Amino acid sequence: MNSGNQFVETLKKVGYPKAAELNGEDFDWLFETVEDKSFLEWFCGNVNEQHVLTEKELQAFDALLKSGKPILEEAALDEVLKTCKTFDSKSSSMDEGELQRLEEEFQALQKIKNLKIHRRNKLQMMSSTNSHMSLKLNDEAEEAAKILKEGQGIFTAINTKINNELHSLTEGVKKLTFFFTFSDSEQGLGPHPVFLSQLVLDKYLCQEEKSTAALTSYTKKQFFQGISELVESSNEENFQLVDISKPLICDENNEVCKERLEMARLQMAYICAQHQLIQRKAKDLSISSAVQWAENNLQSLQNKTFGKEHLEARISRLNSEISKIKKQLTQINNEILPSLVKENAQLLNMPVVKGDFDLQIARQDYYTSRQDQVCNQLLKQKASFELLQLAYEIELRKHRDIHRQLENIIQDLKQSSKALEQRLEMMSDPLISEHAVTRNTIDSRDVASHRLYQLLEGENQKQQLFRTHEGIEQVAQKLKQDITSVQDQLAVSSQEQFLFLSKLDSDLDALCDSLYCGGNKILLSNQDLTEQLYQLEVNLNKLNQLIMDLLADVKAKRKVLETNTLHQMERKLYVYFFKDEDYLKDIVEKLEHQSQAQTIGLED
């Protein structure tokens, strides 16, 4: 029951006239704190109809207030009552016996009154305690009903979720089993394969066999017997240039020998024809040159007159030149010309050799192209077989993995079923089920609650005679508070760590900037500091040099002072000038007097 409703019910009990018009929820804000709730509990437990004034008493009190007479309260009222009692005792004219009797009667009545007041107070306390306990139990019952309702809702949602998951799991298992066991045999379409291993490869193997047979027949047709000898017959050794100077001895039935003899005949005919052609051309050239020479000489003879001796000398000279030319022509005809003609004749078989080699190349190209076709077909067959083998291996590996996973799932399901059976067996224990009378202490046979208590208590276990459910709640609340504090500490430490890392990153960036100075090379020293140290070193060197110069000057001056008395005197004067001016004046005056005396003595 809410606080405002309790307050309104109490007002109704004491007979407040307008209590029916009041709403309890309007007074909830008055009793939010702990002190207000404790006052409300006292007020509802102790106030009753006896504490309410009647109309007559209120009217008499109002008349007393209107009369203007002073009203005594608390301490003043107690003093007046004491004086009244003393005055009554003095003015009473009763005898001692009657007074004693009245006194004893008064004492007895006072005891009875005190006893009744004590009983009344005790009954009031018991009633307030009972009402307080009833209110507390009502609140706890409402809270327990609320928690029970929430728990039932949660369990219902969990149960619905588990049922849905089990339903989906069963549907998936049904689909999986239907997928693996599906067959169209009812429709006459044969089994529906799922895996590659379930496929029938008869058609594929039959097709491959046909392809292999066709390839074999094609190979036999294209690569007939003796094709290798035919291809290898036209080599360089069989087509050499024919040397006609050497005799040819070979079998006339051999085609190669016939070709070589024919080539030799052609070479001989070519040589003869070329020899005759060259001779004819030489004769023609000689005749044309002789005619031209004769014409030239006749024209010169006509123009000039020569003597006999001159002509004879010229004729003898020409004869000697003609003899030399004939020797040269004989040498050319006998030595140079035959060799040249022979070489040209040997080149006659080059087109034949070239044509044969071209034919051989064409045959080789045709042979290699057919070999490439056969090899490509064989590679395709091998690739298809290897691909099929690889697919089988991959499917086998997947089957092994699925088998392993299914075994693991079966083991997990077995363990889950065992754990569920243990939980059901534990929940069916009458000790855990609800009791007609709730017990605060934990039963010694309730192992689960004891283990939960030990787990929550941890290492700080205390020796207790009885363990209660309230203790479990307190330990759980303490654990929750510890977890909250640890989480707060972790949050603070993570924040501090983040700040430290950010500061470390900034320091690292500053260090990198100072080390690299905006470049890519690392600098092990600061440039400004290096320059300052260098300048300091230069200044120290200058200072050292100045000190050395000063010491050398001091030494030189000391040597001069040691040898020259005049400089010593000058030094002393300077010292006196800076330290003792009066003494310097005295010395100067003495020197002046001495100089004057000396001048006077010199004048005399």
XYZ file of C-alpha atoms in Angstrom:
604
model
C 0.000 0.000 0.000
C 1.274 3.501 -0.800
C 2.154 6.053 1.939
C -0.651 8.442 0.981
C -3.272 5.687 1.113
C -2.100 4.646 4.634
C -2.380 8.254 5.805
C -5.933 8.599 4.415
C -7.029 5.262 5.972
C -5.776 6.421 9.389
C -7.740 9.665 9.038
C -10.844 7.608 8.271
C -10.268 5.493 11.404
C -10.044 8.510 13.740
C -13.278 9.889 12.218
C -12.093 12.799 10.100
C -15.293 14.044 8.394
C -13.769 14.828 4.948
C -11.548 11.755 4.760
C -13.700 10.142 2.049
C -13.015 13.059 -0.300
C -9.235 12.750 0.005
C -7.037 10.900 -2.519
C -4.064 8.977 -1.131
C -1.839 9.570 -4.165
C -1.953 13.339 -3.517
C -0.066 12.808 -0.214
C 2.750 10.581 -1.543
C 5.120 13.508 -1.916
C 4.896 14.239 1.830
C 6.455 10.891 2.792
C 9.387 10.434 0.383
C 12.245 10.602 2.916
C 13.056 7.973 5.536
C 12.156 10.284 8.462
C 8.760 11.080 6.960
C 8.065 7.377 6.444
C 9.004 6.596 10.081
C 6.640 9.376 11.288
C 3.907 7.966 9.078
C 4.425 4.482 10.538
C 4.219 5.888 14.105
C 1.164 7.978 13.288
C -0.699 5.108 11.641
C 0.187 2.675 14.424
C -0.506 4.832 17.536
C -3.246 7.345 16.700
C -6.859 6.159 17.283
C -10.307 7.511 18.235
C -9.280 8.218 21.858
C -6.862 10.937 20.774
C -9.642 12.920 19.057
C -11.449 15.738 20.963
C -15.253 15.918 21.105
C -17.361 18.885 20.021
C -18.089 19.918 23.641
C -14.408 19.924 24.528
C -13.597 22.003 21.484
C -16.383 24.507 22.348
C -15.176 24.795 25.968
C -11.598 25.352 24.769
C -12.765 27.996 22.289
C -14.747 29.761 25.052
C -11.661 29.731 27.252
C -9.603 31.286 24.493
C -12.250 33.960 23.860
C -12.411 34.878 27.560
C -8.815 36.114 27.399
C -7.685 34.261 30.451
C -4.135 32.909 30.470
C -3.723 29.285 29.603
C -1.141 27.283 31.478
C 0.953 24.788 29.548
C 3.588 22.166 30.387
C 5.918 23.376 33.209
C 3.593 26.137 34.536
C 0.673 23.723 34.666
C 2.762 21.207 36.631
C 3.715 23.848 39.229
C 0.084 24.916 39.709
C -1.015 21.331 40.231
C 1.672 20.841 42.878
C 0.527 23.967 44.784
C -3.055 22.832 44.578
C -2.149 19.533 46.104
C -0.249 21.185 48.982
C -3.117 23.606 49.595
C -5.595 20.776 49.730
C -3.438 18.855 52.149
C -3.192 21.832 54.488
C -6.819 22.791 54.354
C -8.172 19.310 54.760
C -9.773 18.680 58.151
C -9.890 14.997 57.844
C -8.464 12.861 60.547
C -5.385 10.817 60.117
C -7.205 7.452 59.893
C -9.484 8.579 57.159
C -6.569 10.201 55.412
C -4.489 7.052 55.599
C -7.353 4.991 54.280
C -7.852 7.367 51.411
C -4.114 7.360 50.819
C -3.976 3.588 50.615
C -7.007 3.551 48.383
C -5.355 6.192 46.223
C -2.161 4.132 46.032
C -4.129 1.018 45.065
C -6.033 2.941 42.420
C -2.765 4.473 41.214
C -1.216 1.026 40.857
C -4.274 -0.222 39.014
C -4.091 2.822 36.783
C -0.396 2.356 36.096
C -0.979 -1.322 35.355
C -3.786 -0.515 32.980
C -1.662 2.220 31.335
C 1.211 -0.238 30.979
C -1.118 -2.840 29.476
C -2.616 -0.215 27.212
C 0.822 0.932 26.050
C 1.906 -2.634 25.521
C -1.223 -3.403 23.546
C -0.760 -0.210 21.530
C 2.856 -1.154 20.826
C 1.823 -4.644 19.826
C -0.935 -3.290 17.607
C 1.437 -0.749 16.010
C 4.039 -3.471 15.523
C 1.451 -5.782 14.029
C 0.124 -3.049 11.762
C 3.662 -2.145 10.772
C 4.486 -5.769 10.099
C 1.242 -6.173 8.148
C 2.095 -3.118 6.058
C 5.632 -4.377 5.525
C 4.378 -7.842 4.635
C 1.844 -6.323 2.241
C 4.606 -4.325 0.571
C 6.832 -7.382 0.408
C 3.943 -9.447 -0.950
C 3.289 -6.817 -3.619
C 7.014 -6.637 -4.441
C 7.270 -10.430 -4.520
C 4.198 -10.644 -6.749
C 5.702 -8.006 -9.021
C 9.029 -9.833 -9.146
C 7.197 -13.127 -9.730
C 5.223 -11.555 -12.551
C 8.377 -10.106 -14.098
C 10.169 -13.447 -13.708
C 7.240 -15.272 -15.269
C 7.284 -12.802 -18.147
C 11.018 -13.256 -18.609
C 10.730 -17.031 -18.420
C 7.831 -16.932 -20.855
C 9.858 -14.838 -23.299
C 12.859 -17.148 -22.903
C 10.652 -20.196 -23.335
C 9.081 -18.669 -26.460
C 12.515 -17.813 -27.833
C 13.784 -21.337 -27.129
C 10.685 -22.844 -28.708
C 11.144 -20.672 -31.810
C 14.814 -21.589 -32.035
C 13.988 -25.278 -31.607
C 11.278 -24.974 -34.243
C 13.670 -23.272 -36.670
C 16.303 -25.886 -35.848
C 13.887 -28.731 -36.524
C 12.790 -27.058 -39.756
C 16.434 -26.669 -40.790
C 17.157 -30.297 -39.934
C 14.098 -31.374 -41.905
C 15.192 -29.317 -44.891
C 18.701 -30.703 -44.599
C 17.512 -34.277 -44.385
C 15.038 -33.656 -47.215
C 17.861 -32.124 -49.238
C 20.076 -35.144 -48.727
C 17.327 -37.758 -49.153
C 15.336 -36.054 -51.918
C 14.501 -38.241 -54.906
C 12.386 -37.702 -57.961
C 11.834 -41.409 -58.455
C 8.100 -40.905 -57.831
C 7.903 -38.692 -60.877
C 10.038 -41.057 -62.941
C 12.950 -38.610 -63.210
C 15.470 -40.718 -61.327
C 17.463 -39.724 -58.250
C 18.436 -36.114 -57.822
C 22.197 -35.976 -57.059
C 23.458 -33.512 -54.478
C 27.194 -34.163 -54.342
C 29.702 -34.721 -57.060
C 30.413 -38.194 -55.751
C 26.756 -39.087 -56.412
C 27.007 -38.237 -60.097
C 27.206 -41.081 -62.599
C 30.246 -40.605 -64.845
C 29.369 -43.224 -67.483
C 28.437 -40.664 -70.130
C 31.535 -38.610 -69.389
C 33.831 -41.638 -69.536
C 32.169 -42.872 -72.732
C 32.630 -39.475 -74.315
C 36.272 -39.387 -73.243
C 36.837 -42.844 -74.691
C 35.305 -41.748 -77.993
C 37.486 -38.657 -77.990
C 40.560 -40.775 -77.295
C 39.673 -43.181 -80.125
C 39.131 -40.300 -82.548
C 42.418 -38.736 -81.492
C 44.211 -42.073 -81.999
C 42.812 -42.499 -85.498
C 43.672 -38.913 -86.367
C 47.226 -39.428 -85.081
C 47.633 -42.607 -87.147
C 46.286 -40.833 -90.199
C 48.456 -37.765 -89.860
C 51.608 -39.447 -88.531
C 51.884 -42.464 -90.833
C 54.753 -44.892 -90.691
C 57.972 -43.526 -92.158
C 57.075 -39.846 -91.793
C 59.948 -39.314 -89.433
C 62.428 -40.729 -91.986
C 60.818 -38.567 -94.665
C 61.200 -35.481 -92.582
C 64.750 -36.286 -91.523
C 65.945 -37.358 -95.037
C 66.438 -33.851 -96.428
C 69.340 -32.789 -94.270
C 72.456 -30.840 -95.042
C 74.616 -33.916 -95.671
C 72.390 -35.061 -98.553
C 72.537 -31.676 -100.309
C 76.209 -30.715 -100.648
C 77.705 -28.821 -103.606
C 78.943 -31.236 -106.353
C 82.638 -31.196 -107.036
C 83.042 -32.291 -110.689
C 86.760 -32.792 -110.320
C 86.117 -35.820 -108.163
C 84.616 -38.943 -109.700
C 81.099 -39.851 -108.574
C 80.606 -43.500 -107.749
C 77.092 -44.380 -106.639
C 74.211 -46.620 -107.381
C 72.198 -45.628 -110.434
C 68.952 -46.849 -108.869
C 69.289 -44.376 -105.985
C 67.328 -41.191 -106.595
C 69.833 -39.082 -104.704
C 72.675 -40.364 -106.893
C 70.652 -39.662 -109.999
C 70.041 -36.118 -108.819
C 73.726 -35.666 -108.100
C 74.699 -36.986 -111.588
C 72.187 -34.678 -113.179
C 73.571 -31.765 -111.220
C 77.122 -32.731 -112.324
C 76.024 -32.809 -116.006
C 74.409 -29.415 -115.637
C 77.588 -28.071 -114.074
C 79.740 -29.448 -116.949
C 77.384 -27.983 -119.526
C 77.391 -24.668 -117.710
C 81.197 -24.688 -117.595
C 81.526 -25.409 -121.302
C 78.963 -22.820 -122.222
C 80.570 -20.203 -120.042
C 84.037 -21.038 -121.452
C 82.818 -20.653 -124.999
C 80.934 -17.474 -124.099
C 83.997 -15.939 -122.506
C 86.178 -16.893 -125.516
C 83.718 -15.354 -127.926
C 83.411 -12.175 -125.890
C 87.237 -11.943 -125.643
C 87.632 -12.324 -129.404
C 84.989 -9.713 -130.057
C 86.603 -7.292 -127.643
C 90.070 -7.908 -129.098
C 88.844 -7.335 -132.651
C 86.958 -4.150 -131.675
C 89.966 -2.819 -129.727
C 92.364 -3.679 -132.617
C 90.132 -1.875 -135.095
C 89.899 1.155 -132.843
C 93.671 1.162 -132.279
C 94.324 0.869 -136.012
C 92.005 3.761 -136.743
C 93.687 5.907 -134.166
C 97.188 5.036 -135.424
C 96.265 5.580 -139.113
C 94.926 9.015 -138.262
C 98.087 9.881 -136.382
C 100.271 8.515 -139.204
C 98.428 10.652 -141.666
C 98.900 13.737 -139.631
C 102.574 13.140 -138.722
C 105.595 11.693 -140.489
C 107.779 9.274 -138.573
C 111.177 7.793 -139.390
C 111.908 4.173 -139.990
C 113.886 3.755 -136.816
C 111.140 5.223 -134.783
C 108.618 2.875 -136.286
C 110.792 -0.148 -135.717
C 111.345 0.756 -132.086
C 107.653 1.260 -131.636
C 106.871 -2.061 -133.309
C 109.347 -3.921 -131.120
C 107.893 -2.295 -128.039
C 104.397 -3.223 -129.094
C 105.443 -6.786 -129.800
C 106.906 -7.105 -126.324
C 103.679 -5.751 -124.812
C 101.658 -8.163 -126.919
C 103.742 -11.093 -125.728
C 103.179 -10.047 -122.121
C 99.471 -9.704 -122.684
C 99.331 -13.144 -124.280
C 101.098 -14.646 -121.292
C 98.606 -12.985 -119.025
C 95.698 -14.214 -121.116
C 97.141 -17.730 -121.108
C 97.426 -17.626 -117.330
C 93.893 -16.321 -117.003
C 92.522 -18.985 -119.368
C 94.401 -21.784 -117.717
C 94.257 -20.871 -114.011
C 91.874 -18.086 -112.993
C 89.009 -18.482 -115.437
C 88.436 -22.231 -114.895
C 88.327 -21.875 -111.129
C 85.848 -18.984 -111.354
C 83.653 -20.812 -113.806
C 83.811 -23.902 -111.653
C 82.751 -21.942 -108.578
C 79.868 -20.385 -110.477
C 78.894 -23.842 -111.726
C 78.837 -25.198 -108.200
C 76.322 -22.502 -107.264
C 73.824 -23.904 -109.761
C 72.482 -26.438 -107.224
C 71.742 -23.770 -104.593
C 68.137 -23.128 -105.755
C 67.523 -26.877 -105.743
C 68.905 -27.221 -102.235
C 66.927 -24.171 -101.124
C 63.701 -25.576 -102.542
C 64.303 -28.935 -100.877
C 64.998 -27.283 -97.558
C 61.892 -25.116 -97.935
C 59.911 -28.285 -98.533
C 61.516 -29.851 -95.483
C 60.622 -26.771 -93.381
C 57.042 -26.868 -94.597
C 56.853 -30.561 -93.714
C 58.330 -29.838 -90.273
C 55.835 -27.007 -89.708
C 52.942 -29.224 -90.746
C 54.258 -32.021 -88.560
C 54.687 -29.714 -85.499
C 51.251 -28.113 -86.023
C 49.612 -31.533 -86.012
C 51.692 -32.485 -82.967
C 50.526 -29.285 -81.217
C 46.907 -30.111 -81.979
C 47.299 -33.606 -80.572
C 49.172 -32.273 -77.507
C 46.488 -29.652 -76.877
C 43.782 -32.270 -77.023
C 45.737 -34.534 -74.683
C 46.332 -31.610 -72.289
C 42.608 -30.814 -72.305
C 41.788 -34.417 -71.425
C 44.435 -34.437 -68.688
C 43.195 -31.094 -67.340
C 39.606 -32.365 -67.235
C 40.704 -35.504 -65.378
C 42.825 -33.480 -62.917
C 39.985 -31.003 -62.394
C 37.604 -33.852 -61.666
C 40.122 -35.394 -59.277
C 40.647 -32.057 -57.533
C 36.873 -31.575 -57.181
C 36.592 -35.052 -55.636
C 39.427 -34.258 -53.196
C 37.855 -30.925 -52.203
C 34.472 -32.579 -51.687
C 36.104 -35.328 -49.627
C 37.813 -32.729 -47.435
C 34.527 -30.852 -46.978
C 32.792 -34.111 -46.065
C 35.466 -34.779 -43.450
C 35.095 -31.278 -42.013
C 31.301 -31.592 -41.898
C 31.602 -35.013 -40.282
C 33.958 -33.597 -37.636
C 31.621 -30.657 -36.976
C 28.608 -32.941 -36.712
C 30.471 -35.146 -34.227
C 31.330 -32.061 -32.165
C 27.693 -30.927 -32.297
C 26.562 -34.397 -31.182
C 28.997 -34.298 -28.249
C 27.825 -30.794 -27.302
C 24.195 -31.856 -27.498
C 24.912 -34.879 -25.326
C 26.636 -32.712 -22.727
C 23.782 -30.160 -22.870
C 21.194 -32.922 -22.459
C 23.101 -34.325 -19.471
C 23.346 -30.868 -17.903
C 19.627 -30.292 -18.550
C 18.770 -33.624 -16.935
C 20.887 -32.698 -13.909
C 19.143 -29.316 -13.640
C 15.709 -30.913 -13.950
C 16.629 -33.459 -11.327
C 17.894 -30.700 -9.075
C 14.783 -28.582 -9.643
C 12.563 -31.557 -8.889
C 14.150 -31.788 -5.424
C 11.440 -30.979 -2.818
C 13.976 -28.942 -0.856
C 14.170 -26.388 -3.668
C 10.452 -26.291 -4.386
C 8.214 -23.779 -2.643
C 7.303 -24.428 0.984
C 4.096 -23.629 2.640
C 6.023 -21.622 5.237
C 8.994 -19.661 3.922
C 12.216 -20.147 5.863
C 14.810 -17.443 6.293
C 17.637 -19.861 7.037
C 19.149 -22.032 4.333
C 18.654 -25.742 4.680
C 21.847 -27.729 5.218
C 20.825 -30.025 2.356
C 20.484 -27.117 -0.089
C 23.921 -27.525 -1.642
C 23.265 -25.034 -4.446
C 22.481 -22.171 -2.051
C 25.523 -22.959 0.091
C 27.783 -23.027 -2.960
C 26.270 -19.756 -4.160
C 26.896 -18.232 -0.728
C 30.535 -19.422 -0.765
C 30.982 -18.131 -4.296
C 29.594 -14.702 -3.404
C 31.492 -14.525 -0.112
C 34.824 -15.409 -1.735
C 37.918 -15.595 0.423
C 36.405 -13.538 3.254
C 34.464 -16.459 4.646
C 33.089 -16.157 8.173
C 32.191 -19.004 10.475
C 28.419 -18.855 10.861
C 26.098 -21.265 12.552
C 23.241 -20.573 10.126
C 23.236 -19.035 6.697
C 20.222 -16.983 5.659
C 18.822 -15.747 2.389
C 19.176 -12.188 3.644
C 22.901 -12.861 4.039
C 23.036 -13.957 0.386
C 21.256 -10.746 -0.608
C 23.656 -8.642 1.469
C 26.724 -10.396 0.033
C 25.297 -9.977 -3.487
C 24.681 -6.270 -2.862
C 28.208 -5.887 -1.504
C 29.573 -7.702 -4.553
C 27.546 -5.402 -6.779
C 28.929 -2.358 -4.943
C 32.468 -3.733 -5.280
C 31.924 -4.301 -8.990
C 30.606 -0.748 -9.373
C 33.601 0.683 -7.482
C 36.024 -1.417 -9.529
C 34.347 -0.260 -12.735
C 34.626 3.355 -11.565
C 38.287 2.816 -10.703
C 38.853 1.228 -14.099
C 37.154 4.165 -15.795
C 39.290 6.621 -13.804
C 42.466 4.625 -14.481
C 41.610 4.345 -18.190
C 41.012 8.114 -18.300
C 44.303 8.736 -16.485
C 46.024 6.317 -18.837
C 44.489 8.099 -21.821
C 45.688 11.453 -20.485
C 49.119 10.000 -19.798
C 49.280 8.519 -23.287
C 48.158 11.799 -24.847
C 50.803 13.657 -22.829
C 53.362 11.034 -23.814
C 52.382 11.447 -27.474
C 52.731 15.218 -27.242
C 56.128 14.850 -25.540
C 57.161 12.351 -28.188
C 56.081 14.745 -30.948
C 58.030 17.546 -29.297
C 61.065 15.260 -28.986
C 60.791 14.267 -32.667
C 60.489 17.924 -33.656
C 63.552 18.762 -31.608
C 65.482 15.776 -33.002
C 64.505 16.134 -36.676
C 63.885 19.914 -36.790
C 61.275 19.523 -39.521
C 63.512 17.395 -41.756
C 64.114 13.723 -42.398
C 67.548 13.451 -40.790
C 67.973 13.015 -37.076
C 69.924 15.649 -35.191
C 71.596 14.370 -32.048
C 72.123 17.930 -30.749
C 70.177 21.165 -30.732
C 71.214 23.628 -33.407
C 70.730 26.720 -31.226
C 72.541 25.108 -28.320
C 75.368 24.003 -30.607
C 75.767 27.517 -31.973
C 75.777 28.989 -28.472
C 78.338 26.424 -27.302
C 80.470 27.158 -30.351
C 80.260 30.900 -29.671
C 81.097 30.258 -26.021
C 84.112 28.194 -27.040
C 85.292 31.015 -29.367
C 84.880 33.559 -26.557
C 86.764 31.273 -24.164
C 89.592 30.967 -26.684
C 89.675 34.756 -27.083
C 89.670 35.206 -23.305
C 92.442 32.662 -22.949
C 94.449 34.476 -25.610
C 93.867 37.838 -23.863
C 94.960 36.344 -20.547
C 98.086 34.910 -22.165
C 98.844 38.287 -23.768
C 98.228 40.020 -20.451
C 100.551 37.612 -18.627
C 103.224 38.101 -21.276
C 102.850 41.904 -20.949
C 103.058 41.640 -17.159
C 106.231 39.553 -17.414
C 107.788 42.032 -19.847
C 106.918 44.985 -17.611
C 108.313 43.196 -14.564
C 111.596 42.636 -16.363
C 111.678 46.315 -17.354
C 110.924 47.359 -13.776
C 113.643 45.114 -12.422
C 116.277 46.744 -14.681
C 115.059 50.382 -14.884
C 114.861 52.458 -11.677
C 113.086 55.294 -13.440
C 110.164 53.036 -14.324
C 110.158 51.746 -10.771
C 109.853 55.291 -9.515
C 107.084 55.999 -12.019
C 105.212 52.908 -10.874
C 105.456 53.944 -7.257
C 104.102 57.385 -8.124
C 101.149 55.847 -9.912
C 100.503 53.647 -6.907
C 100.620 56.643 -4.601
C 98.374 58.563 -6.970
C 95.690 55.898 -6.776
C 96.091 54.945 -3.093
C 97.662 57.785 -1.068
C 97.420 61.269 -2.610
C 98.740 63.083 0.495
C 101.903 61.052 0.566
C 102.308 61.706 -3.182
C 102.031 65.459 -2.546
C 104.710 65.245 0.110
C 107.050 63.349 -2.190
C 106.464 65.821 -5.029
C 107.105 68.756 -2.727
C 110.327 67.165 -1.474
C 111.461 66.589 -5.034
C 110.665 70.197 -5.919
C 112.658 71.436 -2.955
C 115.555 69.172 -3.887
C 115.431 70.371 -7.491
C 115.313 73.978 -6.366
C 118.216 73.410 -4.030
C 120.201 71.789 -6.791
C 119.460 74.638 -9.197
C 120.514 77.193 -6.600
C 123.675 75.248 -5.929
C 124.451 75.135 -9.600
C 123.864 78.853 -9.971
C 126.225 79.583 -7.054
